[in-house]
XYZ file of C-alpha atoms in Angstrom:
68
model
C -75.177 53.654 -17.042
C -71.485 55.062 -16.482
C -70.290 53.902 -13.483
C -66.899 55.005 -11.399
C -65.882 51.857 -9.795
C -62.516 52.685 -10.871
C -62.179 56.012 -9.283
C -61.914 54.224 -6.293
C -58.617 51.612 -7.597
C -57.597 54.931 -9.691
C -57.310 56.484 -6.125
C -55.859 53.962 -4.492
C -53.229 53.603 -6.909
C -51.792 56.969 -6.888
C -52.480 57.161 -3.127
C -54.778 60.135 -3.239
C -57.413 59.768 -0.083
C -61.228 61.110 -0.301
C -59.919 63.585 2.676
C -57.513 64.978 0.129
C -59.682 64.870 -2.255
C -62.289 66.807 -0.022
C -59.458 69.140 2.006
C -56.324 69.716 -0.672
C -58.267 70.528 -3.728
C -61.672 71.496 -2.521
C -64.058 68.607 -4.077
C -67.556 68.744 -2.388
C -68.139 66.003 -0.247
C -71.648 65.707 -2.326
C -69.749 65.328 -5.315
C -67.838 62.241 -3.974
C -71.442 61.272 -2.137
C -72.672 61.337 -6.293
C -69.875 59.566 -7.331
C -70.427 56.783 -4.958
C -73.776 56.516 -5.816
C -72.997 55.883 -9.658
C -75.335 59.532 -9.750
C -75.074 62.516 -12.409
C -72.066 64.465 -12.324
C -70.714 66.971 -14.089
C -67.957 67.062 -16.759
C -65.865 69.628 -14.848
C -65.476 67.329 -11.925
C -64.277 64.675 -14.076
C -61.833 66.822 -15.966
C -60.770 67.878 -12.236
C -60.463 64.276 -10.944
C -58.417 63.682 -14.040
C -56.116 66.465 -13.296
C -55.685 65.661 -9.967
C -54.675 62.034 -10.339
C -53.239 62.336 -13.594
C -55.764 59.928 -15.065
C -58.024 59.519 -18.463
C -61.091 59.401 -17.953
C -61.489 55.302 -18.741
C -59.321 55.654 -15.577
C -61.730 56.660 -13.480
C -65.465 55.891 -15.449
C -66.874 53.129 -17.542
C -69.999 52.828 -19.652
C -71.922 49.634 -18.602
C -75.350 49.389 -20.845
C -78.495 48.584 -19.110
C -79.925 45.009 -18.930
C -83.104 44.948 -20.512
């Protein structure tokens, strides 16, 4: 499961709000509803998050295997 628990510290670190994220450089607000959710998202929003907080992506997403 990739999970983006540390979009959220990412964002908070470089001070960058979900309103920004939503009204400065046009992110969906279902995108961020996905990414909340730990859903499906597409590679060119996480190249665009990366861009916009100046990231790598183990800045923002982690792979955590399943339990089973």
């Amino acid at each position: 499961m990739i999970k983006y628990d540390r979009l959220w510290k990412t964002m908070k670190e470089k001070d960058i709000s979900q309103y920004a994220l939503i009204h400065k450089y046009g992110m969906s607000t279902g995108q961020l509803d996905r990414l909340r959710k730990n859903a499906n998202v597409n590679l060119y929003t996480l190249d665009r998050l990366c861009e916009i907080l100046k990231c790598n992506l183990e800045d923002i997403a982690e792979y955590v295997p399943n339990e089973s």
